[in-house]
């Protein structure tokens, strides 16, 4: 999935407070700059015990601010100037002490002063906590986190796992890639805020015997990109995935299945509690009528086995037929005559929107082109990376939901 220039034109004010996670922030600066952002770093005194301003200056290409009495600023108001030009302020790592300062509105160093002097409407605050698990779980910290959220801050993480102190638990700062993606997501328009979206993705695998099966070349990338785009747009997303090798997009609930029947049995009970259903999965149309308990062996007589097939349930058609079902979007992966086949599917499955794409041209790739077919007509989403197309599709779906109301 292309991460290139997703933050183009964004100016990020990155604050570091004290903690061993400061070393990850060096990588974060590099990733933000690579994604097209300009990054202005501000460090607390404690942060400088872990990493030097020189490192972050080299990576950001801008001199780092550390001191509220910095004489470089003509008006001597670094705390005002810094946040006036930023699109967002991200504090990573945010120590327990720094979160406590934020909660109390204290302003006794440049970083806390800048956070407080920030115009809250124009320069939102994101906070990535990093601390020992006992410090994170302490009621005082939990109280402070609730307070800063109530004051409008977005809290990213923390993650769970091994800690520098040797303990294991909650409190690790999210990885640099996760923070970059969280920032990218933060800037996306919240077109599906408060909505619930159910998505199927990937191929299914229909076993013949314990080692063989019928499957197809779907990689799941398009469905996973739609799950990410929907989550970025503010939806609560459930992703039912066939066998694929893809990481779960941030904030998405994922349920793994293998066969079409399992996908059907997972999706159907969930469908009515979701407002949108997007069926991107390349579901096998047929499965072997019987599954052999043991591997089928060659018998030496050169007689090939013959398999009887039976039809799988049509998940999309079943969801579309529910009395109070979600807004349904189907996919049509074709090898030719896209518009005709997509329109046939629209009628046959009785869904309001079918998205056509050329299967052999897109399976496994990071790019695609989509043809949207509905009762009104056709609309092409031209060739692009799958994440950009997924965001376009999310916009199309959001518009149709607004029209429906
Ligand atoms: O014509 P076809 O059945 O292949 O239509 C494809 C669309 O239907 C896709 O959205 C696919 O996810 C969905 N589908 C399904 N269950 C099936 C077969 C297809 O949900 N058994």
Coordinates of C-alpha atoms and ligand atoms in Angstrom, one line a residue:
X1 CA 0.0 0.0 0.0
X2 CA 1.5 3.3 -1.0
X3 CA 2.4 5.6 1.9
X4 CA 4.0 8.1 -0.3
X5 CA 3.2 11.7 0.3
X6 CA 0.1 11.0 2.4
X7 CA 1.0 13.9 4.6
X8 CA 2.0 16.4 1.9
X9 CA 1.3 19.9 2.9
X10 CA 0.9 19.1 6.6
X11 CA 3.0 20.8 9.2
X12 CA 3.4 18.6 12.3
X13 CA 4.7 19.9 15.6
X14 CA 6.3 16.9 17.3
X15 CA 6.9 17.1 21.0
X16 CA 9.2 14.7 22.9
X17 CA 9.0 14.3 26.6
X18 CA 11.3 12.0 28.7
X19 CA 11.4 8.3 28.1
X20 CA 13.4 5.5 26.5
X21 CA 10.8 5.5 23.6
X22 CA 12.5 8.8 22.4
X23 CA 14.6 6.5 20.2
X24 CA 11.5 5.5 18.2
X25 CA 10.7 9.2 17.6
X26 CA 13.9 9.6 15.5
X27 CA 12.4 7.0 13.1
X28 CA 9.0 8.7 13.4
X29 CA 10.5 12.0 12.2
X30 CA 12.0 10.2 9.2
X31 CA 8.7 8.5 8.3
X32 CA 6.7 11.8 8.6
X33 CA 9.2 13.6 6.4
X34 CA 9.1 10.7 3.9
X35 CA 5.3 11.0 3.9
X36 CA 5.6 14.6 2.9
X37 CA 5.1 16.4 6.2
X38 CA 7.3 19.2 7.5
X39 CA 8.2 18.4 11.1
X40 CA 9.1 20.9 13.8
X41 CA 10.6 19.2 16.9
X42 CA 10.3 20.5 20.5
X43 CA 12.0 18.5 23.3
X44 CA 11.6 18.7 27.0
X45 CA 14.7 18.7 29.2
X46 CA 14.1 15.0 30.1
X47 CA 13.8 14.0 26.4
X48 CA 17.3 15.3 25.9
X49 CA 18.7 12.8 28.4
X50 CA 17.6 10.1 26.0
X51 CA 18.3 11.5 22.5
X52 CA 20.1 14.7 21.3
X53 CA 18.5 17.6 19.5
X54 CA 21.2 17.2 16.8
X55 CA 19.8 13.8 15.7
X56 CA 16.3 15.2 15.3
X57 CA 17.5 18.4 13.7
X58 CA 19.3 16.3 11.1
X59 CA 16.3 14.1 10.4
X60 CA 13.7 17.0 10.3
X61 CA 15.9 19.5 8.6
X62 CA 14.9 22.1 11.1
X63 CA 16.5 23.3 14.3
X64 CA 15.0 21.8 17.4
X65 CA 13.4 24.0 20.1
X66 CA 14.2 23.1 23.7
X67 CA 14.0 26.3 25.7
X68 CA 11.2 28.7 26.5
X69 CA 13.7 31.5 26.7
X70 CA 15.0 30.8 23.2
X71 CA 16.4 34.1 22.0
X72 CA 16.2 33.2 18.3
X73 CA 12.6 34.2 18.1
X74 CA 12.2 37.9 17.3
X75 CA 9.2 38.3 19.6
X76 CA 10.7 35.8 22.2
X77 CA 7.4 33.8 22.0
X78 CA 8.5 30.4 20.7
X79 CA 5.4 28.8 22.4
X80 CA 3.1 31.0 20.4
X81 CA 4.9 31.0 17.1
X82 CA 5.4 27.2 17.0
X83 CA 1.7 26.2 17.3
X84 CA 0.4 28.9 15.0
X85 CA 1.8 27.3 11.9
X86 CA 1.1 23.6 12.8
X87 CA -1.8 21.5 11.5
X88 CA -1.4 19.2 14.5
X89 CA 0.7 18.7 17.6
X90 CA 1.8 15.2 18.4
X91 CA 3.6 14.4 21.7
X92 CA 5.5 11.1 21.3
X93 CA 6.6 9.9 23.7
X94 CA 4.2 11.4 26.3
X95 CA 5.5 10.5 29.8
X96 CA 3.2 10.0 32.8
X97 CA 4.6 13.3 34.1
X98 CA 3.8 15.2 30.8
X99 CA 0.3 13.8 30.7
X100 CA -0.2 15.0 34.3
X101 CA 1.0 18.4 33.3
X102 CA -1.4 18.5 30.3
X103 CA -4.3 17.4 32.6
X104 CA -3.5 20.2 35.0
X105 CA -2.8 22.8 32.3
X106 CA 0.7 23.5 33.7
X107 CA 3.1 25.4 31.5
X108 CA 6.5 25.4 33.2
X109 CA 8.6 24.5 30.1
X110 CA 8.5 25.1 26.4
X111 CA 6.7 21.8 25.5
X112 CA 3.9 22.2 28.0
X113 CA 3.7 25.9 27.4
X114 CA 3.3 25.2 23.6
X115 CA 0.6 22.6 24.2
X116 CA -1.4 25.1 26.4
X117 CA -0.9 28.1 24.1
X118 CA -2.1 26.1 21.1
X119 CA -5.3 27.3 19.3
X120 CA -7.3 24.1 20.1
X121 CA -9.6 24.4 17.0
X122 CA -6.8 24.9 14.5
X123 CA -4.1 22.7 16.0
X124 CA -5.4 19.5 17.5
X125 CA -3.4 17.6 20.1
X126 CA -2.4 13.9 19.7
X127 CA -0.7 12.1 22.5
X128 CA 1.3 8.8 22.4
X129 CA 1.8 7.6 26.0
X130 CA 5.0 5.7 26.8
X131 CA 5.7 4.4 30.3
X132 CA 6.0 1.4 32.6
X133 CA 2.8 -0.7 32.9
X134 CA 2.3 0.1 36.6
X135 CA 2.6 3.9 35.9
X136 CA 0.1 3.5 33.1
X137 CA -2.4 1.5 35.2
X138 CA -2.0 3.9 38.2
X139 CA -5.4 5.5 38.9
X140 CA -3.7 8.9 38.8
X141 CA -2.5 8.3 35.2
X142 CA -5.8 6.9 34.1
X143 CA -7.6 9.9 35.6
X144 CA -5.2 12.2 33.8
X145 CA -5.7 10.4 30.5
X146 CA -9.5 10.7 30.8
X147 CA -9.1 14.4 31.6
X148 CA -6.9 15.2 28.5
X149 CA -9.4 13.3 26.3
X150 CA -12.2 15.3 27.8
X151 CA -10.2 18.4 26.9
X152 CA -10.0 17.2 23.3
X153 CA -6.8 15.3 23.0
X154 CA -6.6 12.1 21.0
X155 CA -4.7 9.4 22.7
X156 CA -2.8 7.0 20.4
X157 CA -2.2 3.6 22.1
X158 CA -0.3 2.7 24.2
X159 CA 0.8 -0.6 22.8
X160 CA 1.3 -3.8 24.8
X161 CA 4.4 -6.0 25.1
X162 CA 7.9 -6.1 26.5
X163 CA 9.1 -2.9 28.3
X164 CA 12.5 -1.5 28.7
X165 CA 12.3 -2.2 32.5
X166 CA 12.0 -6.0 31.7
X167 CA 8.3 -6.1 32.6
X168 CA 5.5 -6.9 30.1
X169 CA 2.2 -5.1 29.8
X170 CA 0.4 -2.0 28.6
X171 CA 2.4 1.2 28.2
X172 CA 4.8 0.8 25.2
X173 CA 4.7 3.7 22.8
X174 CA 3.2 2.6 19.4
X175 CA 5.8 1.9 16.7
X176 CA 6.8 4.7 14.4
X177 CA 4.8 3.3 11.5
X178 CA 1.7 3.0 13.6
X179 CA 2.0 6.6 14.7
X180 CA 2.6 7.8 11.2
X181 CA -0.6 5.9 10.1
X182 CA -2.5 7.2 13.0
X183 CA -1.6 10.7 11.9
X184 CA -2.6 10.0 8.3
X185 CA -5.9 8.6 9.6
X186 CA -6.4 11.6 11.8
X187 CA -6.3 14.0 8.8
X188 CA -8.9 12.0 6.8
X189 CA -12.5 13.5 6.7
X190 CA -14.8 11.6 9.1
X191 CA -17.4 10.7 6.5
X192 CA -18.5 7.6 8.3
X193 CA -18.4 8.8 11.9
X194 CA -20.6 6.7 14.1
X195 CA -21.3 4.2 11.3
X196 CA -20.7 0.4 11.5
X197 CA -19.2 -1.3 8.5
X198 CA -18.9 -5.1 7.8
X199 CA -16.4 -6.2 5.1
X200 CA -15.5 -9.5 3.6
X201 CA -12.0 -9.8 2.0
X202 CA -9.6 -12.3 0.5
X203 CA -10.2 -15.7 -1.1
X204 CA -11.8 -18.7 0.5
X205 CA -10.2 -22.1 0.7
X206 CA -12.4 -25.1 0.1
X207 CA -10.6 -28.3 1.3
X208 CA -10.4 -31.4 -0.9
X209 CA -8.4 -33.3 1.7
X210 CA -6.1 -32.2 4.6
X211 CA -3.4 -30.8 2.3
X212 CA -5.2 -29.7 -0.9
X213 CA -8.1 -27.3 -1.7
X214 CA -9.8 -25.0 -4.2
X215 CA -8.9 -21.3 -3.8
X216 CA -8.2 -18.3 -6.1
X217 CA -5.7 -15.6 -6.6
X218 CA -7.4 -12.8 -4.5
X219 CA -4.8 -11.3 -2.1
X220 CA -7.3 -9.4 0.1
X221 CA -5.5 -6.1 -0.5
X222 CA -8.6 -4.3 -1.9
X223 CA -10.8 -5.4 1.0
X224 CA -8.2 -4.6 3.6
X225 CA -7.7 -1.1 2.1
X226 CA -11.5 -0.5 2.3
X227 CA -11.4 -1.6 6.0
X228 CA -8.6 0.8 6.6
X229 CA -10.3 3.7 4.7
X230 CA -13.6 3.1 6.5
X231 CA -11.8 3.1 9.9
X232 CA -10.0 6.3 9.0
X233 CA -13.3 7.8 8.1
X234 CA -14.5 7.2 11.6
X235 CA -16.5 3.9 11.2
X236 CA -16.4 0.9 13.6
X237 CA -15.2 -1.8 11.2
X238 CA -15.5 -5.6 11.3
X239 CA -13.4 -7.4 8.7
X240 CA -14.1 -11.1 7.9
X241 CA -11.0 -12.3 6.1
X242 CA -10.3 -15.5 4.2
X243 CA -6.7 -16.9 4.3
X244 CA -4.4 -13.9 3.5
X245 CA -1.1 -12.7 4.6
X246 CA -1.9 -9.1 5.5
X247 CA -1.7 -7.1 8.8
X248 CA -5.0 -6.0 10.3
X249 CA -5.6 -2.2 9.8
X250 CA -5.5 -0.2 13.0
X251 CA -8.7 -0.1 15.0
X252 CA -10.3 -2.8 12.8
X253 CA -11.9 -5.9 14.4
X254 CA -10.8 -8.9 12.3
X255 CA -12.3 -12.4 12.2
X256 CA -10.4 -15.0 10.2
X257 CA -12.2 -17.8 8.3
X258 CA -11.2 -20.4 5.8
X259 CA -14.3 -21.6 3.8
X260 CA -17.2 -19.9 2.1
X261 CA -19.6 -21.6 4.5
X262 CA -17.6 -20.3 7.5
X263 CA -17.6 -16.8 6.0
X264 CA -21.4 -17.1 5.5
X265 CA -22.0 -18.4 9.1
X266 CA -19.8 -15.5 10.5
X267 CA -21.3 -12.7 8.4
X268 CA -25.0 -13.5 8.6
X269 CA -25.5 -13.1 12.4
X270 CA -23.4 -9.8 12.2
X271 CA -25.0 -8.3 9.2
X272 CA -28.2 -6.7 10.8
X273 CA -26.1 -4.9 13.4
X274 CA -24.1 -3.1 10.7
X275 CA -25.2 -0.2 8.6
X276 CA -22.9 -1.0 5.6
X277 CA -21.8 -4.3 4.1
X278 CA -19.0 -4.4 1.5
X279 CA -18.4 -7.8 0.0
X280 CA -15.0 -7.7 -1.6
X281 CA -14.2 -11.4 -0.9
X282 CA -13.6 -13.6 -3.9
X283 CA -15.8 -16.4 -2.5
X284 CA -15.4 -19.8 -4.1
X285 CA -18.6 -20.6 -6.0
X286 CA -18.3 -24.3 -5.4
X287 CA -16.7 -26.6 -2.9
X288 CA -16.0 -30.4 -3.0
X289 CA -19.2 -32.2 -2.0
X290 CA -17.1 -34.4 0.2
X291 CA -13.8 -33.7 2.0
X292 CA -11.5 -36.7 2.3
X293 CA -10.3 -37.3 5.9
X294 CA -6.9 -38.3 4.6
X295 CA -4.6 -37.3 1.7
X296 CA -5.8 -38.8 -1.5
X297 CA -3.0 -41.0 -2.8
X298 CA -2.1 -42.0 -6.4
X299 CA -3.2 -45.6 -6.8
X300 CA -0.5 -46.5 -9.4
X301 CA -3.2 -47.2 -12.1
X302 CA -3.0 -43.7 -13.5
X303 CA -6.7 -43.1 -12.8
X304 CA -7.3 -39.5 -11.8
X305 CA -9.8 -38.8 -9.0
X306 CA -13.1 -37.2 -10.0
X307 CA -14.6 -34.6 -7.6
X308 CA -18.2 -33.8 -7.3
X309 CA -18.8 -30.1 -6.5
X310 CA -21.6 -28.5 -4.7
X311 CA -22.6 -24.8 -4.7
X312 CA -21.6 -22.5 -1.8
X313 CA -24.1 -20.1 -0.3
X314 CA -24.2 -16.6 -1.8
X315 CA -23.3 -14.4 1.2
X316 CA -24.0 -11.0 -0.5
X317 CA -27.4 -12.1 -1.8
X318 CA -28.3 -13.5 1.6
X319 CA -27.3 -10.2 3.4
X320 CA -29.1 -8.2 0.7
X321 CA -32.3 -10.2 1.3
X322 CA -32.4 -9.5 5.1
X323 CA -35.5 -7.4 6.0
X324 CA -33.6 -4.7 7.8
X325 CA -30.2 -5.3 6.3
X326 CA -27.3 -3.0 5.8
X327 CA -26.5 -0.9 2.7
X328 CA -24.9 -3.5 0.4
X329 CA -21.9 -3.1 -1.9
X330 CA -20.8 -6.0 -4.1
X331 CA -17.7 -6.5 -6.1
X332 CA -17.4 -8.0 -9.5
X333 CA -14.0 -9.4 -10.5
X334 CA -14.3 -10.0 -14.2
X335 CA -11.9 -10.7 -17.0
X336 CA -13.9 -8.9 -19.7
X337 CA -17.1 -6.9 -20.3
X338 CA -16.9 -5.3 -16.9
X339 CA -19.9 -3.0 -17.2
X340 CA -22.3 -5.6 -18.5
X341 CA -21.3 -8.2 -15.9
X342 CA -21.5 -5.7 -13.1
X343 CA -25.0 -4.6 -14.1
X344 CA -26.1 -8.2 -14.3
X345 CA -24.8 -8.7 -10.7
X346 CA -26.6 -5.5 -9.5
X347 CA -29.9 -7.0 -10.7
X348 CA -29.3 -10.6 -9.7
X349 CA -28.1 -9.9 -6.2
X350 CA -30.5 -6.9 -5.6
X351 CA -27.9 -4.6 -4.2
X352 CA -27.7 -0.8 -4.7
X353 CA -24.1 -0.7 -5.8
X354 CA -21.7 -3.0 -7.6
X355 CA -18.0 -2.2 -8.0
X356 CA -16.4 -3.8 -11.0
X357 CA -12.7 -4.5 -11.5
X358 CA -10.6 -6.6 -13.8
X359 CA -9.5 -9.6 -11.7
X360 CA -6.4 -10.8 -13.5
X361 CA -5.2 -7.1 -13.8
X362 CA -5.4 -6.4 -10.1
X363 CA -5.2 -9.7 -8.0
X364 CA -2.1 -9.3 -5.7
X365 CA -1.2 -5.8 -7.0
X366 CA -1.2 -2.6 -5.0
X367 CA -3.1 -0.7 -7.7
X368 CA -6.5 -1.1 -9.4
X369 CA -9.2 0.8 -11.3
X370 CA -12.9 0.6 -10.3
X371 CA -16.1 0.9 -12.2
X372 CA -19.1 1.9 -10.0
X373 CA -22.4 0.6 -11.3
X374 CA -25.8 1.5 -9.8
X375 CA -29.3 2.3 -10.8
X376 CA -28.3 5.8 -12.0
X377 CA -25.5 4.7 -14.2
X378 CA -21.8 4.1 -14.3
X379 CA -18.8 6.0 -12.8
X380 CA -15.2 5.2 -13.3
X381 CA -12.6 5.6 -10.5
X382 CA -9.5 5.7 -12.6
X383 CA -6.3 3.7 -12.0
X384 CA -4.7 4.5 -8.6
X385 CA -3.3 2.8 -5.5
X386 CA -5.8 0.6 -3.6
X387 CA -5.9 2.8 -0.5
X388 CA -6.7 6.0 -2.6
X389 CA -9.4 4.0 -4.4
X390 CA -10.8 2.7 -1.1
X391 CA -11.0 6.3 0.2
X392 CA -12.9 7.3 -3.0
X393 CA -15.2 4.4 -2.6
X394 CA -15.9 5.3 1.1
X395 CA -16.8 8.8 -0.1
X396 CA -19.2 7.4 -2.7
X397 CA -20.8 5.1 -0.1
X398 CA -21.1 8.0 2.4
X399 CA -22.8 10.1 -0.2
X400 CA -25.3 7.4 -1.1
X401 CA -26.2 6.9 2.6
X402 CA -26.9 10.6 3.0
X403 CA -29.1 10.5 -0.1
X404 CA -31.0 7.5 1.3
X405 CA -31.9 9.3 4.5
Ligands
LIG1 O1 -21.2 -13.1 -9.4 P1 -20.5 -13.3 -8.1 O2 -21.2 -14.3 -7.2 O3 -19.1 -13.7 -8.3 O4 -20.5 -11.9 -7.4 C1 -19.4 -11.4 -6.7 C2 -19.9 -10.6 -5.5 O5 -20.7 -11.5 -4.6 C3 -18.7 -10.2 -4.6 O6 -19.1 -9.0 -3.9 C4 -18.6 -11.4 -3.6 O7 -17.9 -11.0 -2.4 C5 -20.0 -11.8 -3.4 N1 -20.2 -13.2 -3.2 C6 -20.6 -13.7 -2.0 N2 -20.8 -15.0 -1.8 C7 -20.6 -15.9 -2.8 C8 -20.1 -15.5 -4.0 C9 -19.9 -14.1 -4.2 O8 -20.8 -12.9 -1.1 N3 -20.8 -17.2 -2.5

